[in-house]
Short mmCIF file of C-alpha atoms and ligand atoms in Angstrom, two decimals:
data_model
loop_
_atom_site.label_atom_id
_atom_site.label_comp_id
_atom_site.label_asym_id
_atom_site.label_seq_id
_atom_site.Cartn_x
_atom_site.Cartn_y
_atom_site.Cartn_z
CA MET A 1 0.03 -0.06 -0.04
CA THR A 2 1.50 3.36 -0.84
CA ALA A 3 1.13 6.22 1.50
CA SER A 4 -1.09 9.24 0.21
CA LYS A 5 1.03 12.02 -1.21
CA ARG A 6 1.69 15.22 1.04
CA ILE A 7 0.45 18.36 -0.66
CA PHE A 8 2.69 21.52 -0.49
CA LEU A 9 1.35 24.94 -1.60
CA VAL A 10 3.59 27.93 -1.97
CA LEU A 11 2.11 31.41 -1.59
CA LEU A 12 4.24 34.04 -3.20
CA GLY A 13 3.84 37.85 -3.39
CA PRO A 14 5.15 41.04 -2.21
CA PRO A 15 4.72 42.01 1.36
CA GLY A 16 1.40 42.91 2.24
CA SER A 17 -0.24 41.07 -0.76
CA GLY A 18 -2.47 39.01 1.39
CA LYS A 19 -0.29 35.67 1.86
CA GLY A 20 -0.87 35.41 5.44
CA THR A 21 -4.69 36.22 5.35
CA GLN A 22 -5.38 33.72 2.78
CA ALA A 23 -3.13 30.94 4.26
CA ARG A 24 -5.06 31.20 7.40
CA ARG A 25 -8.46 30.89 5.73
CA LEU A 26 -7.31 28.23 3.47
CA GLN A 27 -5.70 25.67 6.08
CA GLU A 28 -9.47 24.78 7.15
CA HIS A 29 -10.37 23.92 3.61
CA LEU A 30 -7.31 22.00 2.90
CA GLY A 31 -6.58 20.34 6.28
CA ILE A 32 -3.09 21.25 6.14
CA PRO A 33 -1.37 23.91 8.28
CA GLN A 34 0.03 27.37 7.41
CA VAL A 35 3.76 27.52 7.79
CA SER A 36 4.84 31.22 7.89
CA THR A 37 8.56 31.87 8.13
CA GLY A 38 7.86 35.45 9.26
CA ASP A 39 5.60 34.11 12.05
CA LEU A 40 8.24 31.54 12.99
CA PHE A 41 10.84 34.27 13.31
CA ARG A 42 8.67 36.55 15.08
CA CYS A 43 7.74 33.74 17.80
CA ASN A 44 11.72 33.36 18.37
CA VAL A 45 12.10 37.13 18.60
CA LYS A 46 9.33 37.32 21.10
CA ALA A 47 11.10 34.37 23.03
CA GLU A 48 14.40 35.98 22.63
CA THR A 49 16.03 32.61 21.48
CA PRO A 50 19.37 32.71 19.73
CA LEU A 51 17.70 32.22 16.34
CA GLY A 52 15.17 35.30 17.38
CA VAL A 53 18.23 37.55 18.26
CA LEU A 54 19.81 36.92 14.81
CA ALA A 55 16.69 37.08 12.98
CA LYS A 56 15.54 40.54 14.42
CA ARG A 57 18.86 42.13 13.11
CA TYR A 58 17.61 41.39 9.53
CA MET A 59 13.81 41.85 9.95
CA ASP A 60 14.18 45.29 11.63
CA LYS A 61 15.78 46.45 8.40
CA GLY A 62 13.68 44.41 6.16
CA GLU A 63 16.35 42.20 4.85
CA LEU A 64 16.16 38.45 4.34
CA VAL A 65 17.44 36.30 7.38
CA PRO A 66 20.33 34.25 6.03
CA ASP A 67 19.37 31.29 4.10
CA LYS A 68 21.23 28.58 6.06
CA VAL A 69 19.15 29.36 9.28
CA THR A 70 15.98 29.96 7.38
CA ILE A 71 16.15 26.61 5.48
CA ARG A 72 16.99 24.73 8.71
CA MET A 73 13.93 26.24 10.36
CA VAL A 74 11.67 25.20 7.60
CA ALA A 75 13.19 21.72 7.31
CA GLN A 76 12.45 21.22 11.14
CA ARG A 77 8.98 22.79 10.92
CA LEU A 78 7.99 20.44 8.06
CA GLN A 79 9.01 17.35 10.10
CA GLU A 80 6.42 18.14 12.67
CA GLU A 81 3.33 15.86 12.98
CA ASP A 82 0.68 18.57 11.89
CA CYS A 83 2.66 18.63 8.50
CA ALA A 84 2.04 15.00 8.01
CA ASN A 85 -0.17 15.72 5.04
CA GLY A 86 1.68 18.79 3.62
CA ALA A 87 1.72 22.53 4.46
CA ILE A 88 0.78 26.03 3.00
CA LEU A 89 4.17 27.74 2.69
CA ASP A 90 3.67 31.43 3.34
CA GLY A 91 6.83 33.48 2.88
CA PHE A 92 9.17 30.76 1.88
CA PRO A 93 10.94 30.15 -0.46
CA ARG A 94 12.05 33.69 -0.77
CA ASN A 95 14.91 33.58 -3.17
CA LEU A 96 16.24 30.98 -5.71
CA ILE A 97 18.56 29.18 -3.11
CA GLN A 98 15.79 28.64 -0.71
CA ALA A 99 13.60 27.31 -3.92
CA SER A 100 16.24 24.99 -4.66
CA ALA A 101 16.60 23.67 -1.04
CA LEU A 102 12.69 23.18 -0.90
CA ASP A 103 13.01 21.15 -4.00
CA GLU A 104 15.36 18.80 -2.20
CA LEU A 105 13.44 18.73 0.87
CA LEU A 106 10.32 17.82 -0.91
CA ALA A 107 11.82 15.44 -3.32
CA ALA A 108 10.23 12.41 -1.61
CA ASP A 109 6.81 14.00 -1.86
CA GLY A 110 7.29 14.93 -5.56
CA GLY A 111 8.11 18.52 -4.93
CA VAL A 112 5.86 21.63 -4.66
CA ALA A 113 2.42 20.88 -5.89
CA LEU A 114 1.43 24.45 -6.64
CA VAL A 115 2.73 28.02 -6.52
CA VAL A 116 0.06 30.64 -6.02
CA TRP A 117 1.23 34.11 -6.79
CA PHE A 118 -0.65 37.12 -5.31
CA ASN A 119 -0.23 40.10 -7.55
CA ALA A 120 -0.82 43.56 -6.05
CA SER A 121 0.48 47.08 -6.71
CA ASP A 122 3.04 48.95 -4.42
CA GLU A 123 0.41 51.51 -3.52
CA GLU A 124 -2.01 48.93 -2.57
CA VAL A 125 0.28 46.85 -0.30
CA MET A 126 1.64 50.05 1.29
CA ASN A 127 -1.78 50.91 2.25
CA ARG A 128 -2.66 47.45 3.63
CA ILE A 129 0.70 47.28 5.57
CA THR A 130 0.36 50.59 7.32
CA GLY A 131 -3.26 49.89 8.31
CA ARG A 132 -2.32 46.22 9.56
CA ARG A 133 -2.62 45.32 13.24
CA VAL A 134 -1.60 41.81 14.43
CA CYS A 135 -2.87 40.07 17.51
CA ARG A 136 0.12 39.53 20.07
CA SER A 137 -1.13 36.38 21.58
CA CYS A 138 -2.68 34.34 18.65
CA GLY A 139 -1.32 36.31 15.44
CA GLN A 140 -4.74 36.95 13.94
CA VAL A 141 -4.32 39.51 11.33
CA TYR A 142 -6.54 42.68 10.86
CA HIS A 143 -6.61 45.87 8.96
CA MET A 144 -7.95 49.24 10.50
CA MET A 145 -10.42 49.89 7.45
CA PHE A 146 -10.46 46.56 5.32
CA ASN A 147 -10.90 44.02 8.06
CA PRO A 148 -11.21 46.05 11.51
CA PRO A 149 -11.55 44.05 14.69
CA GLN A 150 -15.24 44.67 16.62
CA GLN A 151 -13.60 46.61 19.39
CA GLU A 152 -10.67 48.74 18.52
CA GLY A 153 -7.22 47.36 19.51
CA VAL A 154 -8.65 44.10 20.77
CA CYS A 155 -8.55 40.74 18.98
CA ASP A 156 -12.10 39.18 18.03
CA VAL A 157 -10.60 35.59 18.63
CA ASP A 158 -9.01 35.89 22.01
CA GLY A 159 -9.17 39.38 23.20
CA GLY A 160 -5.47 39.84 22.87
CA GLU A 161 -3.84 43.28 22.28
CA LEU A 162 -3.42 44.30 18.64
CA TYR A 163 0.09 45.93 17.61
CA LEU A 164 1.77 47.27 14.67
CA ARG A 165 4.45 44.96 13.38
CA ALA A 166 8.17 46.48 14.11
CA ASP A 167 8.86 46.14 10.28
CA ASP A 168 5.75 47.85 9.08
CA GLN A 169 7.01 51.35 9.41
CA PRO A 170 7.03 53.00 5.69
CA GLU A 171 10.90 53.29 5.36
CA THR A 172 11.10 49.49 6.40
CA VAL A 173 8.29 48.51 3.95
CA LYS A 174 9.98 50.32 1.23
CA ASN A 175 13.11 48.16 1.57
CA ARG A 176 10.96 44.86 1.94
CA LEU A 177 9.60 45.89 -1.50
CA TYR A 178 13.12 46.37 -2.82
CA VAL A 179 14.06 43.08 -1.39
CA TYR A 180 10.96 41.25 -2.86
CA TYR A 181 11.63 42.63 -6.38
CA LYS A 182 15.37 42.02 -6.42
CA GLN A 183 15.40 38.54 -4.61
CA SER A 184 11.82 36.96 -4.52
CA SER A 185 10.26 38.04 -7.83
CA PRO A 186 12.76 35.81 -9.97
CA LEU A 187 10.75 32.87 -8.20
CA VAL A 188 7.76 33.81 -10.60
CA GLY A 189 9.90 32.93 -13.57
CA TYR A 190 11.37 29.88 -11.76
CA TYR A 191 8.17 28.32 -10.91
CA TYR A 192 6.54 29.23 -14.40
CA ALA A 193 9.18 27.33 -16.09
CA LYS A 194 8.33 24.28 -14.01
CA GLY A 195 4.63 24.71 -14.94
CA LEU A 196 3.53 25.19 -11.18
CA LEU A 197 2.76 28.95 -11.22
CA ALA A 198 -1.02 30.17 -10.83
CA GLU A 199 -1.68 33.86 -10.56
CA VAL A 200 -4.50 35.48 -8.52
CA ASP A 201 -5.44 39.13 -8.54
CA GLY A 202 -4.36 40.05 -4.86
CA SER A 203 -5.93 43.48 -5.38
CA GLN A 204 -9.48 42.20 -4.78
CA SER A 205 -11.39 42.12 -1.69
CA PRO A 206 -10.08 39.39 0.81
CA ASP A 207 -13.50 37.28 0.17
CA ALA A 208 -12.94 37.65 -3.68
CA VAL A 209 -9.20 36.44 -3.40
CA THR A 210 -10.35 33.46 -1.28
CA GLU A 211 -12.96 32.73 -3.82
CA ALA A 212 -10.48 32.99 -6.75
CA PHE A 213 -7.99 30.83 -4.50
CA LEU A 214 -10.63 28.03 -3.90
CA THR A 215 -11.68 28.13 -7.52
CA LEU A 216 -8.03 27.48 -8.40
CA LEU A 217 -7.61 24.64 -6.01
CA LYS A 218 -10.74 23.09 -7.16
CA SER A 219 -9.65 23.23 -10.83
CA HIS A 220 -6.18 21.53 -9.86
CA GLY A 221 -8.06 18.78 -7.87
CA TYR A 222 -6.89 19.67 -4.55
CA LEU A 223 -10.48 20.39 -3.01
P1 AP5 B 1 6.77 38.17 6.37
O1 AP5 B 1 5.97 38.06 7.76
O2 AP5 B 1 6.62 36.93 5.45
O3 AP5 B 1 6.35 39.53 5.65
P2 AP5 B 1 5.89 39.78 4.21
O4 AP5 B 1 6.33 38.82 3.06
O5 AP5 B 1 6.70 41.05 4.14
O6 AP5 B 1 4.60 39.85 4.18
P3 AP5 B 1 3.63 40.44 5.18
O7 AP5 B 1 3.37 39.33 6.23
O8 AP5 B 1 3.94 41.66 5.45
O9 AP5 B 1 2.14 40.47 4.27
P4 AP5 B 1 1.22 39.28 3.88
O10 AP5 B 1 1.34 39.12 2.20
O11 AP5 B 1 1.30 38.08 4.68
O12 AP5 B 1 -0.17 40.04 3.97
P5 AP5 B 1 -1.34 40.04 5.12
O13 AP5 B 1 -2.03 39.00 4.81
O14 AP5 B 1 -0.71 40.15 6.24
O15 AP5 B 1 8.34 38.40 6.68
C1 AP5 B 1 8.76 39.38 7.70
C2 AP5 B 1 10.26 39.26 7.67
O16 AP5 B 1 10.79 37.98 8.17
C3 AP5 B 1 11.07 39.57 6.16
O17 AP5 B 1 11.24 40.87 5.87
C4 AP5 B 1 12.44 38.83 6.54
O18 AP5 B 1 13.36 39.57 7.25
C5 AP5 B 1 12.00 37.66 7.41
N1 AP5 B 1 11.79 36.43 6.64
C6 AP5 B 1 10.46 35.83 6.43
N2 AP5 B 1 10.69 34.72 5.66
C7 AP5 B 1 11.89 34.67 5.16
C8 AP5 B 1 12.47 33.89 4.19
N3 AP5 B 1 11.84 32.89 3.71
N4 AP5 B 1 13.82 34.05 4.10
C9 AP5 B 1 14.57 35.14 4.74
N5 AP5 B 1 13.89 35.93 5.71
C10 AP5 B 1 12.48 35.79 5.89
O19 AP5 B 1 -2.08 41.38 4.79
C11 AP5 B 1 -1.65 42.63 4.95
C12 AP5 B 1 -2.80 43.52 5.52
O20 AP5 B 1 -3.68 43.76 4.43
C13 AP5 B 1 -3.48 42.97 6.55
O21 AP5 B 1 -3.74 44.10 7.45
C14 AP5 B 1 -4.72 42.32 6.05
O22 AP5 B 1 -5.89 42.43 6.96
C15 AP5 B 1 -4.77 43.27 4.78
N6 AP5 B 1 -5.47 42.55 3.63
C16 AP5 B 1 -4.96 41.21 3.28
N7 AP5 B 1 -5.69 40.92 2.25
C17 AP5 B 1 -6.48 41.94 1.66
C18 AP5 B 1 -7.35 42.35 0.58
N8 AP5 B 1 -7.60 41.41 -0.29
N9 AP5 B 1 -7.90 43.47 0.60
C19 AP5 B 1 -7.68 44.52 1.52
N10 AP5 B 1 -6.93 44.32 2.66
C20 AP5 B 1 -6.23 43.10 2.81
MG1 MG B 2 2.34 37.71 6.30
#
């Protein structure tokens, strides 16, 4: 009897394009967890682990954390029990070195199943990021205008305090966008050449993006 294949989806797109929002929504539909490298780093920063102390130096400037530690962190995370059926990779890979490491990590599972590229303009993502608020305890993401909590500053899910991410200041966001175009956007061509790329218009409303995402997953037989 052959074990059923694990499914790995990659969400690609500029900062603020909605990767985290959609990954969180999609995990219920797919029965596989969101694995966000940004969230994993932020947990380590909060806990002041050696990895967190190192990562913070790069995150505060909007630079990528070195590949070696990032790849090791993802490799460990994908071995955890909740990834037994696969994962939704949010924010990884972020450059060609990481993409090739992921191909090796997933070789036994047939590689990445599908890459969903959220396209949105710089202006749109800037608006979204500056209005974003995140729950300090559960990580739920809000937007002050597009997706506000019921009570200002308080998480609807667990009542936690909402905060502005340290790297969401306009100057840092500009550098994150620069890093995206320079290092991450070549992945669009990389996955297109492999026949794995699907584009979703990330500038639509959150519900419309989810709808487009679900339609895409159905058309590829994942739902
Ligand atoms: P990471 O946390 O991955 O940040 P990012 O890629 O810059 O992306 P964001 O989380 O800012 O945006 P998102 O696309 O998830 O959008 P969201 O759904 O939140 O990385 C942070 C840092 O960690 C990096 O700079 C780097 O230093 C390090 N790092 C991470 N991964 C790494 C890696 N692989 N290698 C090396 N270093 C790494 O939405 C944004 C806002 O818009 C929210 O307020 C949301 O409510 C709202 N919104 C979402 N969708 C919509 C919509 N359709 N319409 C209107 N509003 C919307
Ligand atoms: Mg995110």
